[in-house]
Short mmCIF file of C-alpha atoms in Angstrom, two decimals:
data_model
loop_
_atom_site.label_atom_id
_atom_site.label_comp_id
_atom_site.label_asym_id
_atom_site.label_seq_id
_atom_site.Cartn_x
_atom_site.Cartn_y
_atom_site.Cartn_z
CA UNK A 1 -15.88 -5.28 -1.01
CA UNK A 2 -15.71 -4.37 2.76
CA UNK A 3 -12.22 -4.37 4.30
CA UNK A 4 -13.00 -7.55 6.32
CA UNK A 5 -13.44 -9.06 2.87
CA UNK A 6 -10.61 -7.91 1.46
CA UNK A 7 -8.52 -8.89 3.93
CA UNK A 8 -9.35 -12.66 3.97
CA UNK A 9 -9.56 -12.14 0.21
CA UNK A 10 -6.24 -10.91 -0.32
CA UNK A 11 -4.97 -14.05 2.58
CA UNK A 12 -6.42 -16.35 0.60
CA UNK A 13 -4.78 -15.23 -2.40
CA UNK A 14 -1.09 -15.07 -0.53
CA UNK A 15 -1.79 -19.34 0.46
CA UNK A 16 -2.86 -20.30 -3.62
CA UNK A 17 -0.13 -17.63 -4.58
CA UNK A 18 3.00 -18.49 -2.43
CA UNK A 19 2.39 -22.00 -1.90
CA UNK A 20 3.59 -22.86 -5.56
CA UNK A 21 4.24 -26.51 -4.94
CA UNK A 22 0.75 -27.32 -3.53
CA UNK A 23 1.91 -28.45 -0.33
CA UNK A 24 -0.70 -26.52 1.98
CA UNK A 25 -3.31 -26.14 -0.91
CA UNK A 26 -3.48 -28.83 -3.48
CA UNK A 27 -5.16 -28.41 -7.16
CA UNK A 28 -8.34 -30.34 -5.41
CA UNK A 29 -8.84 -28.04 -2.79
CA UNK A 30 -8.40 -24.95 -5.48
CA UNK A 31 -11.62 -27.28 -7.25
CA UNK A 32 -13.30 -27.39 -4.07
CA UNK A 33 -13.62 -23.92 -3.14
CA UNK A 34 -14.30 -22.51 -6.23
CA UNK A 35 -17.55 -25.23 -6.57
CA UNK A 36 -18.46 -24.99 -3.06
CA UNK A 37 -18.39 -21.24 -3.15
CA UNK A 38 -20.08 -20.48 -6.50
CA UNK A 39 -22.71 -22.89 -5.00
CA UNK A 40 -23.19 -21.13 -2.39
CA UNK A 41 -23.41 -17.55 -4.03
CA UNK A 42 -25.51 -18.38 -6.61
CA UNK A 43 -25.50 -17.22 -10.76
CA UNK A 44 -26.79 -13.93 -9.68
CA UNK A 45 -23.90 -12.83 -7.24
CA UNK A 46 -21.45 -10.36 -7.61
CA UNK A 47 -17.65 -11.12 -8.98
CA UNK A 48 -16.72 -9.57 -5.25
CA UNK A 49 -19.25 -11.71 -3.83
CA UNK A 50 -17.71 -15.06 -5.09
CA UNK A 51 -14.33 -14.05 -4.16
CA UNK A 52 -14.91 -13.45 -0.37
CA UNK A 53 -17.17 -16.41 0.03
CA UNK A 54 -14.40 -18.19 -1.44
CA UNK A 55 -11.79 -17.17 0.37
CA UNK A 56 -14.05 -17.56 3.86
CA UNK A 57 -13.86 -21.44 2.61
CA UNK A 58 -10.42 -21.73 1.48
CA UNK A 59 -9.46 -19.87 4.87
CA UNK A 60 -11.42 -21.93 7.01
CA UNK A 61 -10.57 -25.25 5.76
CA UNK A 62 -5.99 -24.35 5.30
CA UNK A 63 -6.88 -23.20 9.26
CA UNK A 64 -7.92 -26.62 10.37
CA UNK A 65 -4.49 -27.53 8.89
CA UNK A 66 -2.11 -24.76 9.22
CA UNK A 67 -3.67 -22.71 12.36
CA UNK A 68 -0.41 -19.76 11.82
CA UNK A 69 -2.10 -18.66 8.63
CA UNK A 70 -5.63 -17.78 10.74
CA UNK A 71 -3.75 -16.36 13.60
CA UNK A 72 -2.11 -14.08 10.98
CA UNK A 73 -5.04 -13.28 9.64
CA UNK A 74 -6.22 -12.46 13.10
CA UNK A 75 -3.42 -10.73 14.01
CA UNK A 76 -2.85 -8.09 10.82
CA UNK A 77 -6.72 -7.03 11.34
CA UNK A 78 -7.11 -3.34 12.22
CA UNK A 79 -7.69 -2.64 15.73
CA UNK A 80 -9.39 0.21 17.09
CA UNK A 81 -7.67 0.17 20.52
CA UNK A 82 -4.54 1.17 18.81
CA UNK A 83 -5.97 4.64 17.71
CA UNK A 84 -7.32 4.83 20.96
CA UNK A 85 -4.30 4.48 23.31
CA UNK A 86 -2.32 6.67 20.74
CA UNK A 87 -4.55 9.47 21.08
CA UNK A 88 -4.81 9.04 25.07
CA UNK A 89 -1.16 9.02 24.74
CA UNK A 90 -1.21 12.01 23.60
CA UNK A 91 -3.58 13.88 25.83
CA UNK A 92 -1.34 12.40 29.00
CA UNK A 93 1.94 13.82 26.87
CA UNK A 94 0.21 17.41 26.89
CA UNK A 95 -1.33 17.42 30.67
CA UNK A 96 2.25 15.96 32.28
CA UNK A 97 4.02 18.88 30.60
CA UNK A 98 5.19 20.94 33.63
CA UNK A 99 7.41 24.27 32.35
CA UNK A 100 5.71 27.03 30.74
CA UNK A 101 8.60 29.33 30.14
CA UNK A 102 10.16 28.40 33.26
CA UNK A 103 8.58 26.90 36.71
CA UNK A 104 5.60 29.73 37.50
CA UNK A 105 6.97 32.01 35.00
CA UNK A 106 5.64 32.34 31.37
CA UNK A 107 8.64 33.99 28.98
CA UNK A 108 5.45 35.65 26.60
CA UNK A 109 8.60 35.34 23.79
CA UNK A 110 8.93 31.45 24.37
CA UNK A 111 6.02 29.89 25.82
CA UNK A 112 5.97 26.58 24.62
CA UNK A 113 2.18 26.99 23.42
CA UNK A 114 3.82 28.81 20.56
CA UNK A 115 5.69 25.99 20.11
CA UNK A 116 2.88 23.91 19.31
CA UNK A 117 1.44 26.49 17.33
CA UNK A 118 4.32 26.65 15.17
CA UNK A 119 4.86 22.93 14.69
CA UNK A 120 0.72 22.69 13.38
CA UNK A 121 1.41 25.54 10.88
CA UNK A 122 4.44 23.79 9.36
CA UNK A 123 2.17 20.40 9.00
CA UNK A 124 -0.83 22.54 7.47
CA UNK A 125 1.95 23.66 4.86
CA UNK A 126 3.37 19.85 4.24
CA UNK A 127 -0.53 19.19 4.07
CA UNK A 128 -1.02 21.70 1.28
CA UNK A 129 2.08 20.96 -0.67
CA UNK A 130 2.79 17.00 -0.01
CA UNK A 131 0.39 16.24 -3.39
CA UNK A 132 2.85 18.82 -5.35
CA UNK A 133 5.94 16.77 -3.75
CA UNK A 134 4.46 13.02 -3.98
CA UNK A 135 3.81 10.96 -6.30
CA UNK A 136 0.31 9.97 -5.36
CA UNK A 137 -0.77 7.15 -3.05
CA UNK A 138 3.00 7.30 -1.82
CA UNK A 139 3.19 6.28 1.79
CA UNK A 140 5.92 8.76 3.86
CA UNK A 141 7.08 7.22 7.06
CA UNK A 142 4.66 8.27 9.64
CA UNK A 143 1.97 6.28 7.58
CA UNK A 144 4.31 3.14 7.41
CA UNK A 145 5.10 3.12 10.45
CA UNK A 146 1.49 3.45 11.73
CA UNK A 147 0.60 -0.23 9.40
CA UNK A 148 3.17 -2.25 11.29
CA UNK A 149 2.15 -1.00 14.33
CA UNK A 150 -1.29 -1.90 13.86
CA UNK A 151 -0.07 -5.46 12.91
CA UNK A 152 1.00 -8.53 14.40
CA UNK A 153 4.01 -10.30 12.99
CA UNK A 154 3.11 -14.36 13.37
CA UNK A 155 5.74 -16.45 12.86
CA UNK A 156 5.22 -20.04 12.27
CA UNK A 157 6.78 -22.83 14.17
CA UNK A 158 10.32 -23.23 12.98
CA UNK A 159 11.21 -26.89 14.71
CA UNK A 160 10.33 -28.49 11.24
CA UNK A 161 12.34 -28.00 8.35
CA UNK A 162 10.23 -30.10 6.14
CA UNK A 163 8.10 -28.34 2.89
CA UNK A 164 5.23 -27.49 4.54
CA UNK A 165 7.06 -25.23 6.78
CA UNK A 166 8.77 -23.35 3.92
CA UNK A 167 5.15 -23.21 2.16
CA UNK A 168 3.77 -21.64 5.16
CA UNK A 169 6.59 -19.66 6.02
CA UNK A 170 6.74 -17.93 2.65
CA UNK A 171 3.13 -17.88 2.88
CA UNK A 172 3.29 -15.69 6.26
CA UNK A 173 5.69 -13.30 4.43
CA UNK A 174 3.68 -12.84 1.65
CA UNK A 175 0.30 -11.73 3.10
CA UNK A 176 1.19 -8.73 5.07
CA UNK A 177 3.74 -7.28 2.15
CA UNK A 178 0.07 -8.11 -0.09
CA UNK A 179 -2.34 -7.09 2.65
CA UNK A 180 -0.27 -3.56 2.63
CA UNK A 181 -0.48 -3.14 -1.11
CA UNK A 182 -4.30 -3.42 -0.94
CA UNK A 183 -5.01 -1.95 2.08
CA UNK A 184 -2.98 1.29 1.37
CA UNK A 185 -5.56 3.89 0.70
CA UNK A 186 -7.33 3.45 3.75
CA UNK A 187 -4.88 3.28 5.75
CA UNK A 188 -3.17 6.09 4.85
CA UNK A 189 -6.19 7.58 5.97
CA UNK A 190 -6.73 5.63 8.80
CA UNK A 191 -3.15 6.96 10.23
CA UNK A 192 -4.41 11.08 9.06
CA UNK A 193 -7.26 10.57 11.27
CA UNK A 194 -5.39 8.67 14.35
CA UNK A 195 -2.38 11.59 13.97
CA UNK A 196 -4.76 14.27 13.70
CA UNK A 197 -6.96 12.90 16.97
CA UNK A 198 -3.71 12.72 18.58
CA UNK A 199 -2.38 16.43 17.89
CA UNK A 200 -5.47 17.54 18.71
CA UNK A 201 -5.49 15.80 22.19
CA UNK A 202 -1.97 16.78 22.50
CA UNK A 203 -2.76 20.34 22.24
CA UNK A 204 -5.98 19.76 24.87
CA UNK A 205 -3.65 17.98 26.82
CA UNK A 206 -1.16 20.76 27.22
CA UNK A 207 -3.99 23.74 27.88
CA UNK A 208 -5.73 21.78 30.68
CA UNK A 209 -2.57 21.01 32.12
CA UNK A 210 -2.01 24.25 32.09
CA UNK A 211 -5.35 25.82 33.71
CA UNK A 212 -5.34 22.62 36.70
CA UNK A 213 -1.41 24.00 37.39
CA UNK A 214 -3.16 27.45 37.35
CA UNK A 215 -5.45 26.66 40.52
CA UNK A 216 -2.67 25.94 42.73
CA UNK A 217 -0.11 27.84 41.60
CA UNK A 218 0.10 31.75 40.11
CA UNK A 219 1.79 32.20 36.89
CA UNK A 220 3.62 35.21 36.32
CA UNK A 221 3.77 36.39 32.83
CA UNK A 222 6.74 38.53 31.95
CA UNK A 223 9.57 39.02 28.99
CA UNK A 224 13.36 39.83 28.09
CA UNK A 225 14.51 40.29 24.78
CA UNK A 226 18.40 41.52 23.84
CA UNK A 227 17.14 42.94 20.24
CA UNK A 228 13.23 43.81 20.08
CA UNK A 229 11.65 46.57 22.19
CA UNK A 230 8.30 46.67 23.99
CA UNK A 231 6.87 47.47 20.24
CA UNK A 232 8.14 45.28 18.23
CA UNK A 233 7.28 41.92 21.15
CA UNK A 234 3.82 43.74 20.84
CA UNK A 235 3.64 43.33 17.18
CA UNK A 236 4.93 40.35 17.57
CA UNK A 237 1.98 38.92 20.21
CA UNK A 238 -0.60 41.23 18.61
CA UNK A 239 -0.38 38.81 15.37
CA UNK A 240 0.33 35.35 17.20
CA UNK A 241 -2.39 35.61 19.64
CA UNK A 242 -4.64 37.21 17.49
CA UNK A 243 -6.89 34.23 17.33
CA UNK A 244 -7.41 34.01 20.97
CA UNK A 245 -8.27 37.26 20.79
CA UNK A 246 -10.74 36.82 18.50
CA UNK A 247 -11.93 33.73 20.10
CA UNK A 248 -12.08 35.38 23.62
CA UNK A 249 -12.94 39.05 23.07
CA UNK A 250 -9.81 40.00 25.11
CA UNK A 251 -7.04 42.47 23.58
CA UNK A 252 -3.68 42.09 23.20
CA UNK A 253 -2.39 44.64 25.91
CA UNK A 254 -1.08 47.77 24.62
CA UNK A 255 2.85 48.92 24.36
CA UNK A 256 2.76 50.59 27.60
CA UNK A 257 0.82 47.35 28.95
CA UNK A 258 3.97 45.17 27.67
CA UNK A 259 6.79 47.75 28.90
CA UNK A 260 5.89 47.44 32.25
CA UNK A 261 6.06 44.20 32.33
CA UNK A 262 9.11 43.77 30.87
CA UNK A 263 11.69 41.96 33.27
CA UNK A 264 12.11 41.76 36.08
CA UNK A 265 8.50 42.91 36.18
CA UNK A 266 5.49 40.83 35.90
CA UNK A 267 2.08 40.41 36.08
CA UNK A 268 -0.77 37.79 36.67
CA UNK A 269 -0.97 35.64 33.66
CA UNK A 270 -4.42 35.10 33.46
CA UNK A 271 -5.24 37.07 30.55
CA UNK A 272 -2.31 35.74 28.82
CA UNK A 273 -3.01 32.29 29.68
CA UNK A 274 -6.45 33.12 28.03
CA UNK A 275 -5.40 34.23 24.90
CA UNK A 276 -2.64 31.18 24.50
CA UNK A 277 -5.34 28.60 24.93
CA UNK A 278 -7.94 30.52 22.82
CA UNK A 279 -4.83 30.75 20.38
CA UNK A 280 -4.07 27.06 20.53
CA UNK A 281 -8.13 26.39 20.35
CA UNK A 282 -8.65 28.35 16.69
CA UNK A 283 -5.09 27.17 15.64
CA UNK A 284 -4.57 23.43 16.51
CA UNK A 285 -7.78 21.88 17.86
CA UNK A 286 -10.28 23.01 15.97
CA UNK A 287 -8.42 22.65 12.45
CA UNK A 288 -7.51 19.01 13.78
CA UNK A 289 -10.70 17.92 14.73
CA UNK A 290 -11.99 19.28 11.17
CA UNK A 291 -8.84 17.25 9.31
CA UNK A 292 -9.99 14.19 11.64
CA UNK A 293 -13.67 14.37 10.74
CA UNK A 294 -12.58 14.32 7.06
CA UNK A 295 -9.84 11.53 7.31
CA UNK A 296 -12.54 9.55 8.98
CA UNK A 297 -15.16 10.19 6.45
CA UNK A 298 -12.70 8.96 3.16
CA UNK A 299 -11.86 6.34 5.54
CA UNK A 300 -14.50 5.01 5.93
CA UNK A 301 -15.98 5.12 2.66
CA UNK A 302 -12.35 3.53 1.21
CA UNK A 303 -12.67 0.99 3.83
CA UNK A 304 -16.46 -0.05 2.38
CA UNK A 305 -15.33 -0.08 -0.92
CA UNK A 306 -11.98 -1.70 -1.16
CA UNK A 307 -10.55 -2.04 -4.75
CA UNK A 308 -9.07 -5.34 -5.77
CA UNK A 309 -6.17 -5.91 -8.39
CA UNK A 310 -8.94 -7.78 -10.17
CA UNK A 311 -6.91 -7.52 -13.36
CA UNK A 312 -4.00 -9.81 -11.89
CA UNK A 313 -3.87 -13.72 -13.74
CA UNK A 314 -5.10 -14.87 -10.13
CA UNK A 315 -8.23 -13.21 -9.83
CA UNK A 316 -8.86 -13.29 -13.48
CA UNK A 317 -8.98 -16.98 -13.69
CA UNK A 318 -10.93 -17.35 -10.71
CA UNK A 319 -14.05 -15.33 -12.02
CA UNK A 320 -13.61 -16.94 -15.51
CA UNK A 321 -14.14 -20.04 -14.30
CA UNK A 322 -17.04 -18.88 -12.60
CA UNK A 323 -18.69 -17.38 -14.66
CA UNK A 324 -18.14 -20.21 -16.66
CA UNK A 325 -15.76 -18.03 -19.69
CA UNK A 326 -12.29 -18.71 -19.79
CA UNK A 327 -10.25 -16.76 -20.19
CA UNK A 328 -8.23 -16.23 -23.34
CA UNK A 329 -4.81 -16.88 -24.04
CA UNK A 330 -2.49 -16.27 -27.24
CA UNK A 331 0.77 -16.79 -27.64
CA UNK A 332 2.91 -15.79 -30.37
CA UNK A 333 6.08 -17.87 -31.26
CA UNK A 334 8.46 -14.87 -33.47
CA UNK A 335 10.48 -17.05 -35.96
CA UNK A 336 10.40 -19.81 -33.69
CA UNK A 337 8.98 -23.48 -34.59
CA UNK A 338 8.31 -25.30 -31.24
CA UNK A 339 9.17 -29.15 -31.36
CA UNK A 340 6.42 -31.42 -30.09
CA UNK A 341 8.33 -31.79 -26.53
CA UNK A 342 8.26 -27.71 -26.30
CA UNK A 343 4.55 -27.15 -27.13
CA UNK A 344 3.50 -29.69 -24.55
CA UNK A 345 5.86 -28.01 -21.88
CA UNK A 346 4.12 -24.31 -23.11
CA UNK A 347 0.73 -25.87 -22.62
CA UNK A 348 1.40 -27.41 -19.50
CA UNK A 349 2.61 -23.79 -18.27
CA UNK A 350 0.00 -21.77 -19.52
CA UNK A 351 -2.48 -24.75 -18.18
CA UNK A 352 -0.83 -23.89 -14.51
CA UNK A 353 -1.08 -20.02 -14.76
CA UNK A 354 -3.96 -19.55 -16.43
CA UNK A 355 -6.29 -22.34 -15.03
CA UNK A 356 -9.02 -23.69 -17.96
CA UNK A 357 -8.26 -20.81 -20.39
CA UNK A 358 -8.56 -21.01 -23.45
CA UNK A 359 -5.39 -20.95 -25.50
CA UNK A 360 -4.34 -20.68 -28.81
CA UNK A 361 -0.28 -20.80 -30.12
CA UNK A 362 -0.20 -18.99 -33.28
CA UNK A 363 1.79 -20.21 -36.60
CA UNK A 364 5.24 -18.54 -35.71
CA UNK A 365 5.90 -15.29 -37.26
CA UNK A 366 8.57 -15.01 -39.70
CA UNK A 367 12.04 -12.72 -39.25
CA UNK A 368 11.15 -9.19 -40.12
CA UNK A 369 7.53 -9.47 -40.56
CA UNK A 370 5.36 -6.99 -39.09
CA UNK A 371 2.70 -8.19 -36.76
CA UNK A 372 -1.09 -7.96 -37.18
CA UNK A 373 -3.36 -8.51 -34.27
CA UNK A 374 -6.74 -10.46 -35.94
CA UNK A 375 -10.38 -9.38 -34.44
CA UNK A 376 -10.59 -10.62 -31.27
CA UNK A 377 -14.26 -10.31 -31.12
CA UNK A 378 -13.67 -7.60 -27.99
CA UNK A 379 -12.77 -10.26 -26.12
CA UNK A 380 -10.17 -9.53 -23.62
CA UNK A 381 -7.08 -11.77 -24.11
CA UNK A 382 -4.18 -12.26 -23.15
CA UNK A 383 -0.82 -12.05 -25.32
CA UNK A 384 2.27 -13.79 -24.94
CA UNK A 385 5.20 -13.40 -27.70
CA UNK A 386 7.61 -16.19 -27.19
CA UNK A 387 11.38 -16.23 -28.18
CA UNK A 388 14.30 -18.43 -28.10
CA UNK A 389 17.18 -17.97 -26.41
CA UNK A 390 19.56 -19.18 -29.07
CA UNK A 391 18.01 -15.88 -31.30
CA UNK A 392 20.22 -13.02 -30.95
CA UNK A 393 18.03 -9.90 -29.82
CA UNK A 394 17.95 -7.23 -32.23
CA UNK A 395 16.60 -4.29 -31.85
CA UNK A 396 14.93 -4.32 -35.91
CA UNK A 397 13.13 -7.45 -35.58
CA UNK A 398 12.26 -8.46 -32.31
CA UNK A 399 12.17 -4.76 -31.00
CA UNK A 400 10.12 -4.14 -34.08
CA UNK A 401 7.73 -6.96 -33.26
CA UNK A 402 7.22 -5.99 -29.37
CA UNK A 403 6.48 -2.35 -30.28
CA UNK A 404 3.91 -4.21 -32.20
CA UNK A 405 2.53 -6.33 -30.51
CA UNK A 406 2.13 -3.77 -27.13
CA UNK A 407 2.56 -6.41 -24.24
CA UNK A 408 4.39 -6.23 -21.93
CA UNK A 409 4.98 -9.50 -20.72
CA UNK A 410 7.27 -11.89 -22.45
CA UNK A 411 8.31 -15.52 -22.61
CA UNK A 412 12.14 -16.67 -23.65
CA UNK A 413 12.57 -20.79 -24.20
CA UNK A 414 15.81 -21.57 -23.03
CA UNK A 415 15.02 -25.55 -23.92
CA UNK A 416 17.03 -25.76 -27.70
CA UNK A 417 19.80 -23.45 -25.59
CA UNK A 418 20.52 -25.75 -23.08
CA UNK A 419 20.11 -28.78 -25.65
CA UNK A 420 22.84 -27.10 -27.60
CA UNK A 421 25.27 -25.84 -25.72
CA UNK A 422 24.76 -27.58 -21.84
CA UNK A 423 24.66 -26.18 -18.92
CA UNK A 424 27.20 -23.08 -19.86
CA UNK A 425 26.01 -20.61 -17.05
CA UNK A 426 27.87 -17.76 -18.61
CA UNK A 427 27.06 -18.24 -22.08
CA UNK A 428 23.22 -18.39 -20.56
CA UNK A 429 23.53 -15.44 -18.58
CA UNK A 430 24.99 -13.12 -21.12
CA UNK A 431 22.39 -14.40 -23.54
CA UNK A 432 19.47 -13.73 -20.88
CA UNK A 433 20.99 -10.21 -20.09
CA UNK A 434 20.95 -9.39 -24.00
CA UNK A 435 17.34 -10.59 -24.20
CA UNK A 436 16.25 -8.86 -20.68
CA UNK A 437 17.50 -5.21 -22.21
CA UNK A 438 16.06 -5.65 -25.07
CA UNK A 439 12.68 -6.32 -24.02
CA UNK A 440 12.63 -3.79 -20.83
CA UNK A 441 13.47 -0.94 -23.38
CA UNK A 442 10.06 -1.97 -25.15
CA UNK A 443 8.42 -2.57 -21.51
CA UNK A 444 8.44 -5.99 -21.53
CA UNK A 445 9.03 -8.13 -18.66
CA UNK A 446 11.08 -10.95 -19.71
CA UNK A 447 10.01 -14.57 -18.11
CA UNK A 448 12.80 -17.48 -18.99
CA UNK A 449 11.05 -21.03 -19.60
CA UNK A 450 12.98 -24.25 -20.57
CA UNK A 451 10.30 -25.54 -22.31
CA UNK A 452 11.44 -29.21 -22.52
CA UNK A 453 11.58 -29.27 -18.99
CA UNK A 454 9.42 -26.95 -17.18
CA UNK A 455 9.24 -25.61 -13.53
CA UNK A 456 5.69 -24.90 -13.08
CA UNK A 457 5.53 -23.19 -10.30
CA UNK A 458 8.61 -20.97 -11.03
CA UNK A 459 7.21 -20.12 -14.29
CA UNK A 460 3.39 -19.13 -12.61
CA UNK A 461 4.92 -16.90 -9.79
CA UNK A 462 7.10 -15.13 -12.62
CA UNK A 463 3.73 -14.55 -14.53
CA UNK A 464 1.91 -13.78 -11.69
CA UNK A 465 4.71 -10.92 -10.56
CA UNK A 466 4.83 -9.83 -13.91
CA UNK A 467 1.44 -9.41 -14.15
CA UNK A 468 1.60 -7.79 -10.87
CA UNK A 469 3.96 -5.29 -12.11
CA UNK A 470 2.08 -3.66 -15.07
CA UNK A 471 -1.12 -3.69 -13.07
CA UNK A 472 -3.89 -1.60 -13.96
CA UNK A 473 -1.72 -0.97 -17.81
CA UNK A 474 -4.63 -2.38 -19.77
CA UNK A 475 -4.92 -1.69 -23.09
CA UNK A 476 -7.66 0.71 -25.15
CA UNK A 477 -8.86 -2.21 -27.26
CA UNK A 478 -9.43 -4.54 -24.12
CA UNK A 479 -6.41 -6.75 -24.91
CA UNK A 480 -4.86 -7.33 -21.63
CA UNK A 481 -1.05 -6.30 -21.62
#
């Protein structure tokens, strides 16, 4: 999937996502798209496929109604002009710099070409050890900063406090913060290529500056030093300007050369001027324009072929539906016996996060038995182990039964809780902390239900985040985690 794709993919996903009360996207239009789209793509059509056509449609028709979501959509869209002006920028920044040394004079010790010089070398080093130092895909400042710039925060009109504006508001907050997550690998080396364009210009900048000065004015080159002799500074430029030197074909003048220019002598400082910007050349633009060729090349090719976190609830019950296999659901009750009331409410809450999948609840395990996963026929499924708040966690039963079962997801009924003991917000909150320890030391993400009483949405966005959170933890034997 292209980045365009992606984009209004991922969008599409934020308005069915964050509007969790179907107030700018009801259950019909969800039905809609999915038909109109899978129509449209035909049987033979790629999982990718069906997700951007769909999300062109679901886009197209929430714009007619809520126009802020398409001018985010709009707005958060890379544009080129951005790397552009930054790397013009930086090619003015280099020509308007006016002080070589000092006014006509060039201090060969402190030139600020050196400068330069110096600052590339230390950002070749970060470049060599920042995968030793990061954990990978990490995004260090420069790179963040380089995504907001590139995007347009659109903020919806605030004069109506009614639901629709909190849908769409938490809608517009949602897509760039999703948008980012997606769209981090090629951005990252979207901003190498922009930065590396832009030191490169800087460093053009700086040297043509530098020879247009030079027609109108003559530039002395001299040196003063309290500690280091005419040997030592010619050590010192024999190895910095040694690329120049190379580059050019002109030496590094001698000791005797350097002495007699040593203030408050000087010479024309054409030859040095030479070797700087053949220094500067080998050093900075050259390795630059290499590092941008390369940046542009990965992004490019990350841009054509952006990955999406297909294995989320979200996107897996839109292609089961499509493809017409839905997806599979088990929960596991662990010495629990739901009442009548309860199962409906579980039902009506996997129903809501998991679209038309097909689920099973399992004959409740009893205290202290180990757990067995059946054959699932290598289907992929999903597993839910469900536990009642009134149960004390303990770390030989339940933790047993977790370690068992491998998910890491998690649901806790609080229904016969509240039944019992009312609406005791301590009790309930030392109880939930007990049972939220518990299951994070076996990696489990703990989502709290009141079965006899559901919030629907509540419970799909905790699912959904959950999910979210152990993306891409799959298991060996296919059973989704």
């Amino acid at each position: 999937m292209d980045e365009s794709a992606a984009l209004e993919t991922t969008a599409a996903r934020a308005v069915e996502t964050a509007d969790r009360d179907r107030v700018l996207w009801s259950d019909a239009d969800r039905e809609w798209a999915s038909r109109a789209a899978a129509a449209i793509v035909g049987e033979r059509a790629s999982a990718e496929e069906f997700l951007g056509r769909r999300a062109q449609l679901v886009l197209e028709r929430v714009g007619t109604r809520q126009p802020a979501v398409t001018r985010t959509v709009r707005g958060i869209r890379w544009r080129p002009w951005v790397g552009v002006v930054t790397v013009i920028a930086a090619f003015v920044l280099g020509l308007l710099i006016d002080r070589i040394g000092g006014g006509s004079s060039i201090n060969l010790l402190a030139p600020p070409v050196f400068a330069l010089v110096a600052w590339n070398l230390v950002v070749y080093v970060w470049l060599l050890v920042r995968p030793l130092v990061l954990r990978r895909g990490a995004a260090g400042p420069v790179r963040s900063v380089l995504i907001r710039a590139a995007s347009v925060r659109v903020s919806g009109d605030s004069s109506r406090a009614d639901a629709a504006t909190a849908a769409r508001r938490t809608v517009l907050a949602a897509l760039p913060r999703d948008w980012a997550r997606v769209a981090a690998p090629f951005y990252g080396a979207r901003a190498a290529r922009v930065l590396h364009l832009a030191a490169a210009a800087t460093a053009l900048g700086l040297i043509a500056g530098l020879y247009l000065r030079g027609l109108a004015f003559e530039y002395r080159a001299s040196w003063e030093s309290t500690f280091l002799g005419a040997e030592q500074v010619h050590a010192l430029l024999a190895v910095t300007l040694a690329p120049g030197s190379w580059l050019t074909g002109i030496p590094v003048p001698d000791v005797a050369a350097i002495e007699a220019i040593r203030a408050p002598a000087s010479e024309n400082a054409a030859i040095w001027m030479h070797l700087m910007a053949g220094t500067v050349a080998v050093v900075v633009i050259i390795p630059r324009l290499v590092l941008a060729l390369v940046a542009g090349l990965v992004e490019r090719r990350r841009a054509k072929n952006v990955v999406l976190p297909l294995d989320e609830p979200y996107y897996r019950r839109l292609i089961a539906g499509w493809v017409g296999e839905p997806a599979r659901v088990r929960v596991i009750p662990y010495s629990y016996t739901l009442e009548p009331e309860a199962r409906a409410g579980l039902e009506a809450i996997v129903a809501r996060a998991y679209g038309n999948a097909a689920a099973t609840i399992d004959e409740p395990v009893a205290w202290g038995d180990d757990w067995v996963s059946p054959d699932a026929a290598g289907q992929p499924q999903t597993v839910l182990p469900l536990f009642s708040l009134t149960a004390t966690p303990e770390d030989d039963a339940h933790g047993a039964f977790l370690a068992a079962s491998g998910t890491t997801v998690a649901l806790v009924d609080e229904s016969a809780f509240l039944a019992r003991w009312g609406d005791d917000a301590q009790r309930r909150d030392d109880r939930r902390t007990a049972w939220r320890e518990l299951l994070e030391a076996h990696g489990s993400v703990p989502v709290f239900v009141d079965l006899a009483d559901p919030d629907l949405a509540a419970a799909e966005a905790q699912l959904a985040a959950a999910a979210s959170a152990h993306e891409g933890n799959g298991r060996p034997d296919g059973r989704s985690r």
